[in-house]
PDB file of C-alpha atoms and ligand atoms in Angstrom:
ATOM      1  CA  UNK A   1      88.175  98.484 113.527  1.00 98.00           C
ATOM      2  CA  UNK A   2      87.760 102.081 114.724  1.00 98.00           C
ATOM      3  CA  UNK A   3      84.607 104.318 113.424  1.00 98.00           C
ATOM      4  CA  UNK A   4      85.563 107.687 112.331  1.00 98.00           C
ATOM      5  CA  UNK A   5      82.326 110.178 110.902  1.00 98.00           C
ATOM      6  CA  UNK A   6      82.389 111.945 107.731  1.00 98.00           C
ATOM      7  CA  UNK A   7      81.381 115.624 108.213  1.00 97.00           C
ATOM      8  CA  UNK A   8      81.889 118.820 109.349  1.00 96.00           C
ATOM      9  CA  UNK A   9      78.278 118.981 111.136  1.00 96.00           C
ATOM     10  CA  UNK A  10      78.087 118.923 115.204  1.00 96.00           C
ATOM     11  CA  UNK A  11      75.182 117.938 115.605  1.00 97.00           C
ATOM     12  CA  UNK A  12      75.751 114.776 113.695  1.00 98.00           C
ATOM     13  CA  UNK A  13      78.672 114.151 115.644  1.00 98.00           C
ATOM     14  CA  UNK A  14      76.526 114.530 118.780  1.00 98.00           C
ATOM     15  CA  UNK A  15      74.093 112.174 117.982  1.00 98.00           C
ATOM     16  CA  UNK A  16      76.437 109.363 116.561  1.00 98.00           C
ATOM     17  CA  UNK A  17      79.080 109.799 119.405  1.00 98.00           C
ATOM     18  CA  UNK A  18      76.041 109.016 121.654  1.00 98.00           C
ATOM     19  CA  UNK A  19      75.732 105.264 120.574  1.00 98.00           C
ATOM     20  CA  UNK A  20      79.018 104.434 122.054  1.00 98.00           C
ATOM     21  CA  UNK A  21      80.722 103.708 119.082  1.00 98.00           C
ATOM     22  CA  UNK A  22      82.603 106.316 118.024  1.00 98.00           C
ATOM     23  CA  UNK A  23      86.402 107.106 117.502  1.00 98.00           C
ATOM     24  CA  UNK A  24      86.478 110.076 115.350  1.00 98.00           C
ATOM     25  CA  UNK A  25      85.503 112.560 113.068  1.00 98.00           C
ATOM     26  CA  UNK A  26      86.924 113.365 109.113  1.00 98.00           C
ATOM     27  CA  UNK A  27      86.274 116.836 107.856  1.00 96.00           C
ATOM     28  CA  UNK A  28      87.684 118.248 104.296  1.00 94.00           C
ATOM     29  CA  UNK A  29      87.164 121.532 102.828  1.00 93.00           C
ATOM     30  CA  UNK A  30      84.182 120.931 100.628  1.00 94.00           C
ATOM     31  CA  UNK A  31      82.538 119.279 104.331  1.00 95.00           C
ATOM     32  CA  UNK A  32      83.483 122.336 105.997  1.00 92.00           C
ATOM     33  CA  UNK A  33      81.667 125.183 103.619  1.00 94.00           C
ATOM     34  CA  UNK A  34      78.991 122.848 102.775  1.00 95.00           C
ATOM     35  CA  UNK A  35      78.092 123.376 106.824  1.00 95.00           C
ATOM     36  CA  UNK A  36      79.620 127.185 107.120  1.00 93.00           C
ATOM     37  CA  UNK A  37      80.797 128.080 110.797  1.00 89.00           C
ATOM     38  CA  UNK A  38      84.036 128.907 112.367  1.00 94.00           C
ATOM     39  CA  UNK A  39      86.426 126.460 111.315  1.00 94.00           C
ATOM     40  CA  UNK A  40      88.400 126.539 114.740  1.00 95.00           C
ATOM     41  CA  UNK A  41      85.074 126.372 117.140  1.00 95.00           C
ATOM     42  CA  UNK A  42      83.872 123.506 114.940  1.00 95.00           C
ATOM     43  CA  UNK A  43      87.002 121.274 115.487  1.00 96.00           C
ATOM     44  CA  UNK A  44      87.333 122.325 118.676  1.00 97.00           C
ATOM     45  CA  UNK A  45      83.663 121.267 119.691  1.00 96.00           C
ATOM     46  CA  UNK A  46      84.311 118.038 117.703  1.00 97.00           C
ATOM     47  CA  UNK A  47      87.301 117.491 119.939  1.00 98.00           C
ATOM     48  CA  UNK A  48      84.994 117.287 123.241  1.00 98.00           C
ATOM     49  CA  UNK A  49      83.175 114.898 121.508  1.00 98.00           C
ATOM     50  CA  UNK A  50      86.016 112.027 119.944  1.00 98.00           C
ATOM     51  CA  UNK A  51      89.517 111.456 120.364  1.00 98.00           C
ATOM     52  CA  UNK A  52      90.313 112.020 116.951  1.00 98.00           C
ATOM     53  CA  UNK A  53      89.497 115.037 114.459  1.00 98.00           C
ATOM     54  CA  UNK A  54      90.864 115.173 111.467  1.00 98.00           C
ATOM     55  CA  UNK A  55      91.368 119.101 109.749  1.00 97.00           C
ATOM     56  CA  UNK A  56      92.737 119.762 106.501  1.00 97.00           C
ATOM     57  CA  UNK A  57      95.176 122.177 105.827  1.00 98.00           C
ATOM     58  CA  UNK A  58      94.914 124.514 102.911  1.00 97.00           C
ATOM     59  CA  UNK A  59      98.210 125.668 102.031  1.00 98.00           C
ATOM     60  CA  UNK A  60     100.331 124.031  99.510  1.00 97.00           C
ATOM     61  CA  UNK A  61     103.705 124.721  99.969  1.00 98.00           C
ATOM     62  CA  UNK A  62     105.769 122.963 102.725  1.00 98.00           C
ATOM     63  CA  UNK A  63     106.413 126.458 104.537  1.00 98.00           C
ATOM     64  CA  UNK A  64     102.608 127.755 104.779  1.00 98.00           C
ATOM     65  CA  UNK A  65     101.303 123.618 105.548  1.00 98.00           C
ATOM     66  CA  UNK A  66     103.954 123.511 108.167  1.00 98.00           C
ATOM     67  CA  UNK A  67     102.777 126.620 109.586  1.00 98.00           C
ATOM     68  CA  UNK A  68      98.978 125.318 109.327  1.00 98.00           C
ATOM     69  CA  UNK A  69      99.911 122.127 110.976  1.00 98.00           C
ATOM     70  CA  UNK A  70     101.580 123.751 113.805  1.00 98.00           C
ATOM     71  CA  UNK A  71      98.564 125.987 114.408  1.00 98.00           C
ATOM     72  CA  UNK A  72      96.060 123.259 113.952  1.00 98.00           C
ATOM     73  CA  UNK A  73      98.013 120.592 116.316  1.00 98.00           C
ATOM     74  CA  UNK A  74      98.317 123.502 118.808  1.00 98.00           C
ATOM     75  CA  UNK A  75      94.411 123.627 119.078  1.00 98.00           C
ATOM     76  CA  UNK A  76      93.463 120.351 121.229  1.00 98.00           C
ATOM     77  CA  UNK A  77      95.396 117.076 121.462  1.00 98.00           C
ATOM     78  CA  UNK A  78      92.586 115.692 119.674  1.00 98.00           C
ATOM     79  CA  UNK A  79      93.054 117.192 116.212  1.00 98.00           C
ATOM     80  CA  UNK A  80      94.679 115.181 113.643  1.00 98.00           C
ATOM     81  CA  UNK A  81      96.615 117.150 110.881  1.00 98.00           C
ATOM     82  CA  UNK A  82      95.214 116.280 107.513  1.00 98.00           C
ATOM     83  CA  UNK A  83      98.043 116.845 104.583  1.00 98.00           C
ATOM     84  CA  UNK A  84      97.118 115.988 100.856  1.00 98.00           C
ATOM     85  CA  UNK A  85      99.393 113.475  98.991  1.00 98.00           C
ATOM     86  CA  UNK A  86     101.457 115.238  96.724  1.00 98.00           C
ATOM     87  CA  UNK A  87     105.472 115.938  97.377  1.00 98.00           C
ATOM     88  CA  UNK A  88     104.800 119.373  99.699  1.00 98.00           C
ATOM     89  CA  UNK A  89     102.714 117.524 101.417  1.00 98.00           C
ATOM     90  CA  UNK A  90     104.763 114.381 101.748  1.00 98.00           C
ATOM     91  CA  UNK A  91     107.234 117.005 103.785  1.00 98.00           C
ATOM     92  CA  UNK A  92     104.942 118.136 105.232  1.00 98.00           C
ATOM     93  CA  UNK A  93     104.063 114.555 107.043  1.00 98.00           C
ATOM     94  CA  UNK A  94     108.120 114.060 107.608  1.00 98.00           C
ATOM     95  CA  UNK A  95     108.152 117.304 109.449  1.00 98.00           C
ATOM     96  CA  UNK A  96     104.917 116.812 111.551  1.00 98.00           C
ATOM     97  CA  UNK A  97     106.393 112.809 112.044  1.00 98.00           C
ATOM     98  CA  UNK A  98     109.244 115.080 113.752  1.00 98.00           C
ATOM     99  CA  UNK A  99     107.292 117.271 115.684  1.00 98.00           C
ATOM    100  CA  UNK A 100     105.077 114.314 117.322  1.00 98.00           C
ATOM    101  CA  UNK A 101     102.077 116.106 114.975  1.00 98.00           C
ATOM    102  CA  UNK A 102     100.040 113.138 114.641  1.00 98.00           C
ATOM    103  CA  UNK A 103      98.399 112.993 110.683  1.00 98.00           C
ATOM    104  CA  UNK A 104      96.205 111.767 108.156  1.00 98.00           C
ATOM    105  CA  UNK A 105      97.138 111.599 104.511  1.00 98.00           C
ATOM    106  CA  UNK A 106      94.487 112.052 102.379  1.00 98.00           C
ATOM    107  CA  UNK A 107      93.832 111.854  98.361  1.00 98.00           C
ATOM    108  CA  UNK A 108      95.525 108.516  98.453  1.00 98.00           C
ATOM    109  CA  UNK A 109      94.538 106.254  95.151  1.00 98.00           C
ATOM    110  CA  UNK A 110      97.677 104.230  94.591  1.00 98.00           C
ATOM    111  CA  UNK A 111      99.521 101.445  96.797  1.00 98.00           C
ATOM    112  CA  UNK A 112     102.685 103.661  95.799  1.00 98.00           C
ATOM    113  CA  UNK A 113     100.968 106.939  97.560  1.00 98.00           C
ATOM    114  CA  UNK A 114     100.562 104.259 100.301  1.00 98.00           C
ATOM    115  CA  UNK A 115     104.227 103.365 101.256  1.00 98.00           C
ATOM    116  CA  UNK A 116     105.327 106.960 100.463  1.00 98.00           C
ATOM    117  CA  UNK A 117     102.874 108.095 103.136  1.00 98.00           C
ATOM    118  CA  UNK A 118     104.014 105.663 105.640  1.00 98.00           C
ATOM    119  CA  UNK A 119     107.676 106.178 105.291  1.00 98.00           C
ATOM    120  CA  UNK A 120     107.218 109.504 106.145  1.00 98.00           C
ATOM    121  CA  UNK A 121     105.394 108.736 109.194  1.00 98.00           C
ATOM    122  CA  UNK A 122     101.871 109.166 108.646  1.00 98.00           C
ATOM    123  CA  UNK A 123     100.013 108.219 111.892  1.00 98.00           C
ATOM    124  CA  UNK A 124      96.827 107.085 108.977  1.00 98.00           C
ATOM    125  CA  UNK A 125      96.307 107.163 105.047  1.00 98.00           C
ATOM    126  CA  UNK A 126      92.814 107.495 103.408  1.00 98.00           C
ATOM    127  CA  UNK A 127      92.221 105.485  99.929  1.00 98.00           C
ATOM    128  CA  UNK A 128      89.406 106.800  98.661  1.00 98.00           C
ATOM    129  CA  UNK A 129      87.609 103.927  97.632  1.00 98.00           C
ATOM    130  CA  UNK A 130      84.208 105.724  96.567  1.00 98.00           C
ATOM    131  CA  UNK A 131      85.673 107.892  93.989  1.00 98.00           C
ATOM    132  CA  UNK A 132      87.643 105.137  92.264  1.00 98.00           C
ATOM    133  CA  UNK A 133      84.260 103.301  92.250  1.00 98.00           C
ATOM    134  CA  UNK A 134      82.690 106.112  90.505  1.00 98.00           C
ATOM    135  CA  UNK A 135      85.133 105.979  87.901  1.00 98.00           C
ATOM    136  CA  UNK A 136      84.858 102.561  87.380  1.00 98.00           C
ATOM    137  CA  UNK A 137      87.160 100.833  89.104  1.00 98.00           C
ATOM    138  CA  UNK A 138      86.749  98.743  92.117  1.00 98.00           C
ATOM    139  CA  UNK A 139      88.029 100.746  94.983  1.00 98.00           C
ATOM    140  CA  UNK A 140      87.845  98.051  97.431  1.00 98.00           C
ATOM    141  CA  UNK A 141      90.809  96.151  95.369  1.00 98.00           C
ATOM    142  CA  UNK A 142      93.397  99.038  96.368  1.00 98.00           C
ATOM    143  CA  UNK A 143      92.685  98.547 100.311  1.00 98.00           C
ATOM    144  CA  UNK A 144      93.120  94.693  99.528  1.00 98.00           C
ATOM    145  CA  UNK A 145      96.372  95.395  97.807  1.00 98.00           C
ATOM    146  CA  UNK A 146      97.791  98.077 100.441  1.00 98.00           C
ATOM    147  CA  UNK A 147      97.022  95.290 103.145  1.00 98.00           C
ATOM    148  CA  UNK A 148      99.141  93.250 101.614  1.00 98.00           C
ATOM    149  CA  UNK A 149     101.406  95.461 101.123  1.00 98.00           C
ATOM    150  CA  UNK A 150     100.837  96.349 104.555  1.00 98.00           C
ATOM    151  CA  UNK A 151     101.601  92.300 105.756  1.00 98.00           C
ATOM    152  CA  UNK A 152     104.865  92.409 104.600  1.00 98.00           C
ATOM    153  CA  UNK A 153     105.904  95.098 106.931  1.00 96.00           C
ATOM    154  CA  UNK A 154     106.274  96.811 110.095  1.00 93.00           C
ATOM    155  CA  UNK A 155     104.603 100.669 109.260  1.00 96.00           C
ATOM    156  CA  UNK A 156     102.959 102.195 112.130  1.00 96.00           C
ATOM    157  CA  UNK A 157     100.739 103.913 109.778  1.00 98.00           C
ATOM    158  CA  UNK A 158      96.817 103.132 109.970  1.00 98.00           C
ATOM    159  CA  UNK A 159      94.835 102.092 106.768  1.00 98.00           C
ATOM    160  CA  UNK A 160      91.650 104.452 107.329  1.00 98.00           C
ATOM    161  CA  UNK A 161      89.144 103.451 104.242  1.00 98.00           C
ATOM    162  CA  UNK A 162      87.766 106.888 103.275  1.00 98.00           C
ATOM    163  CA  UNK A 163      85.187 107.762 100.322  1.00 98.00           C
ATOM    164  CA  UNK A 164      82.544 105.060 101.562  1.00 98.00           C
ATOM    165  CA  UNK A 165      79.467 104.928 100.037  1.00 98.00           C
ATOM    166  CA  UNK A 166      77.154 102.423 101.450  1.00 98.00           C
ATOM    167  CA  UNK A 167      77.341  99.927 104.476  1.00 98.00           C
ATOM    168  CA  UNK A 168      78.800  96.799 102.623  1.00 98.00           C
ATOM    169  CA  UNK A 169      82.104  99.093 102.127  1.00 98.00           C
ATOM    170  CA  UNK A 170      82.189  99.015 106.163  1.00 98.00           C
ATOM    171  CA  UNK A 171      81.851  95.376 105.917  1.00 98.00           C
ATOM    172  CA  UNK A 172      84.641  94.651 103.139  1.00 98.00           C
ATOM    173  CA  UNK A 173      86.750  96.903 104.817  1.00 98.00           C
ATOM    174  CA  UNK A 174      86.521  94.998 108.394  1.00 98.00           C
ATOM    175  CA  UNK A 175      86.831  91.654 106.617  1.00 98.00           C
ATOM    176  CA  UNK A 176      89.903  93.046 105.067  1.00 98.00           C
ATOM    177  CA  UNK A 177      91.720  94.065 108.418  1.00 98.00           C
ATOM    178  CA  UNK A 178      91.345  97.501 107.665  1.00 98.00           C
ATOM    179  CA  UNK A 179      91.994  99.624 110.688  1.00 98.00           C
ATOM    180  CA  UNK A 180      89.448 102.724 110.226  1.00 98.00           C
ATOM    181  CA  UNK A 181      86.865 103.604 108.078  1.00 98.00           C
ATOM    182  CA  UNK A 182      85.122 106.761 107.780  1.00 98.00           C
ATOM    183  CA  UNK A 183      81.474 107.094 106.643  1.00 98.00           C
ATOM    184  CA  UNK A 184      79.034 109.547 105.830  1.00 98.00           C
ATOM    185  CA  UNK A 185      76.188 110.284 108.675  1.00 98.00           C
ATOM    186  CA  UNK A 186      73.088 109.100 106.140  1.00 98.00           C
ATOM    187  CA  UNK A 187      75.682 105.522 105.449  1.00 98.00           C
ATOM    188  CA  UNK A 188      76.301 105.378 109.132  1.00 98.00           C
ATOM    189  CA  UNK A 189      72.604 105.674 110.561  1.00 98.00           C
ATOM    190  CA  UNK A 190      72.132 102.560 107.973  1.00 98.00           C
ATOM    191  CA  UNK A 191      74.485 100.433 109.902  1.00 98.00           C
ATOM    192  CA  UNK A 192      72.458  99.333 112.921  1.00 98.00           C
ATOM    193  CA  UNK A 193      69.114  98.336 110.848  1.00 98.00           C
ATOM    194  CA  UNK A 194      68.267  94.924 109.740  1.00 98.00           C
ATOM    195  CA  UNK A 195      64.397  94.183 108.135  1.00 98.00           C
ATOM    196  CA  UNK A 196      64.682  90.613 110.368  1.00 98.00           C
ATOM    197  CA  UNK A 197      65.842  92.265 113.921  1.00 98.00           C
ATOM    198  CA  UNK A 198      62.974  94.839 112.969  1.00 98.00           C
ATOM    199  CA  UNK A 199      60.136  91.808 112.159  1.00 98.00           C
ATOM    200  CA  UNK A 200      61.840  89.689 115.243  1.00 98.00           C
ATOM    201  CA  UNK A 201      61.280  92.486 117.859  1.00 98.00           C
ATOM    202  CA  UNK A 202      57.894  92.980 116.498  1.00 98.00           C
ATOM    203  CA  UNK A 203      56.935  89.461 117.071  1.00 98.00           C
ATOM    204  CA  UNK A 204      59.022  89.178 120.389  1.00 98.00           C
ATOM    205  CA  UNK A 205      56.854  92.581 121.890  1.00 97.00           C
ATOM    206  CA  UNK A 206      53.511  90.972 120.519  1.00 97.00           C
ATOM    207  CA  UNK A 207      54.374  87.396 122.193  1.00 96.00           C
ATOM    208  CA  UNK A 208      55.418  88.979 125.547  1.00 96.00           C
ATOM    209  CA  UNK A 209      52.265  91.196 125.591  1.00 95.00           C
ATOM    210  CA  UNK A 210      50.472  87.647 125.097  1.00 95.00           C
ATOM    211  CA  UNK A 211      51.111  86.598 128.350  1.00 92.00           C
ATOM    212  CA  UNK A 212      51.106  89.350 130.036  1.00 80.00           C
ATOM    213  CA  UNK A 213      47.638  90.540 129.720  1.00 77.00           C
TER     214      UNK A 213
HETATM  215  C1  E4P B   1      87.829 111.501 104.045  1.00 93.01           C
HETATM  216  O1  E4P B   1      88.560 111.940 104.889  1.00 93.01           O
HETATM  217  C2  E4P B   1      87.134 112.331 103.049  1.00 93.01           C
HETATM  218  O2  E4P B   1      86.657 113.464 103.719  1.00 93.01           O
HETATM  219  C3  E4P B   1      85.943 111.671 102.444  1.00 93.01           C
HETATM  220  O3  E4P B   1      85.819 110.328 102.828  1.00 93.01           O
HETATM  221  C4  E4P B   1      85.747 111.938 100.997  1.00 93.01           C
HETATM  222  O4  E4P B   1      84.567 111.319 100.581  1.00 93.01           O
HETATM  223  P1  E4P B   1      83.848 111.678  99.206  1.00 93.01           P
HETATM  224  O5  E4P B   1      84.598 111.017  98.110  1.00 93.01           O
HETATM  225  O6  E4P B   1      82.462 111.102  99.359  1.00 93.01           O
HETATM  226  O7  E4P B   1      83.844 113.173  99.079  1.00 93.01           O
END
């Protein structure tokens, strides 16, 4: 499963990408003015850093998205043109599908968003599982059902969980095949900590300065 980062902030890409364990980076509009900066210098710095960076375009009708992917894809062979699901947008993906434009569909909350996504050609989909949770329904049952969707067929299209709000999300996600999931930096610095590798270190440093005095 690859590891993409939620946010539009550097240095948290920085510090993350330096683990070894990163594939890429998801930003959105409300990540992007909650962090301020040039939008183009931010993506651009991101795309030093991962091999995939995902950036949102604004418009919504076909003509101005089109004209927003083409800009954004000519940036850096990194970016990742991020298109909303609705129908413009659904065009949008055919037309980028066309142009080798290589894109992430985002807003997805139905297994029917799914499969229109992928017949376009969407190189990845995000379910957001996150805000289904939050209105009380169990997000993590929609990337179960678009996986089995997903078995009965040959899309190219990636399942990229998005919306995650705590490290067991990473965990269902893996044990559900997904192929990405993006998570926030605070959910992310989570994953590596365990209370029993923290007390079994403890006790293997105190043992080995035992004999070593
Ligand atoms: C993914 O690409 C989105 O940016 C993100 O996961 C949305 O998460 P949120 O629901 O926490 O805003």
């Amino acid at each position: 499963m690859k590891l993409f980062l939620d946010t539009a902030n550097i240095d948290q890409v920085k510090e993350i990408a330096s683990w070894g364990v990163l594939d890429g980076v998801t930003t959105n509009p409300s990540l992007v003015a909650k962090e301020g900066g040039n939008f183009k210098e931010t993506v651009l710095e991101m795309c030093k850093l991962v091999p995939n960076v995902s950036a949102q375009v604004t418009a919504e009708k076909f003509e101005d998205m089109k004209k927003q992917a083409d800009e954004y894809a000519g940036w850096h062979k990194h970016v990742v043109v991020k298109v909303p699901m609705t129908v413009e947008g659904l065009k949008t993906l055919s037309y980028c599908k066309s142009k080798g434009i290589r894109t992430n569909t985002t807003l997805i909350f139905s297994v029917n968003q799914a499969i229109l996504a992928a017949k376009t050609g969407a190189s990845m989909i995000s379910p957001f599982i996150g805000r289904l949770d939050d209105i009380g329904q169990d997000g993590m049952e929609l990337i179960s059902e678009i996986m089995q969707a997903w078995s009965f067929y040959n899309f190219d299209t990636e399942v990229l969980v998005a919306s995650t709000r705590h490290p067991r999300h990473i965990a269902d996600a893996a044990q559900l095949g997904a192929d990405i999931c993006t998570i926030p930096y605070a959910v992310f610095k989570k994953l590596p900590l365990h209370k029993l590798t923290d007390t079994g270190l403890k006790t293997f440093m105190e043992d080995w300065k035992s004999i070593n005095k």
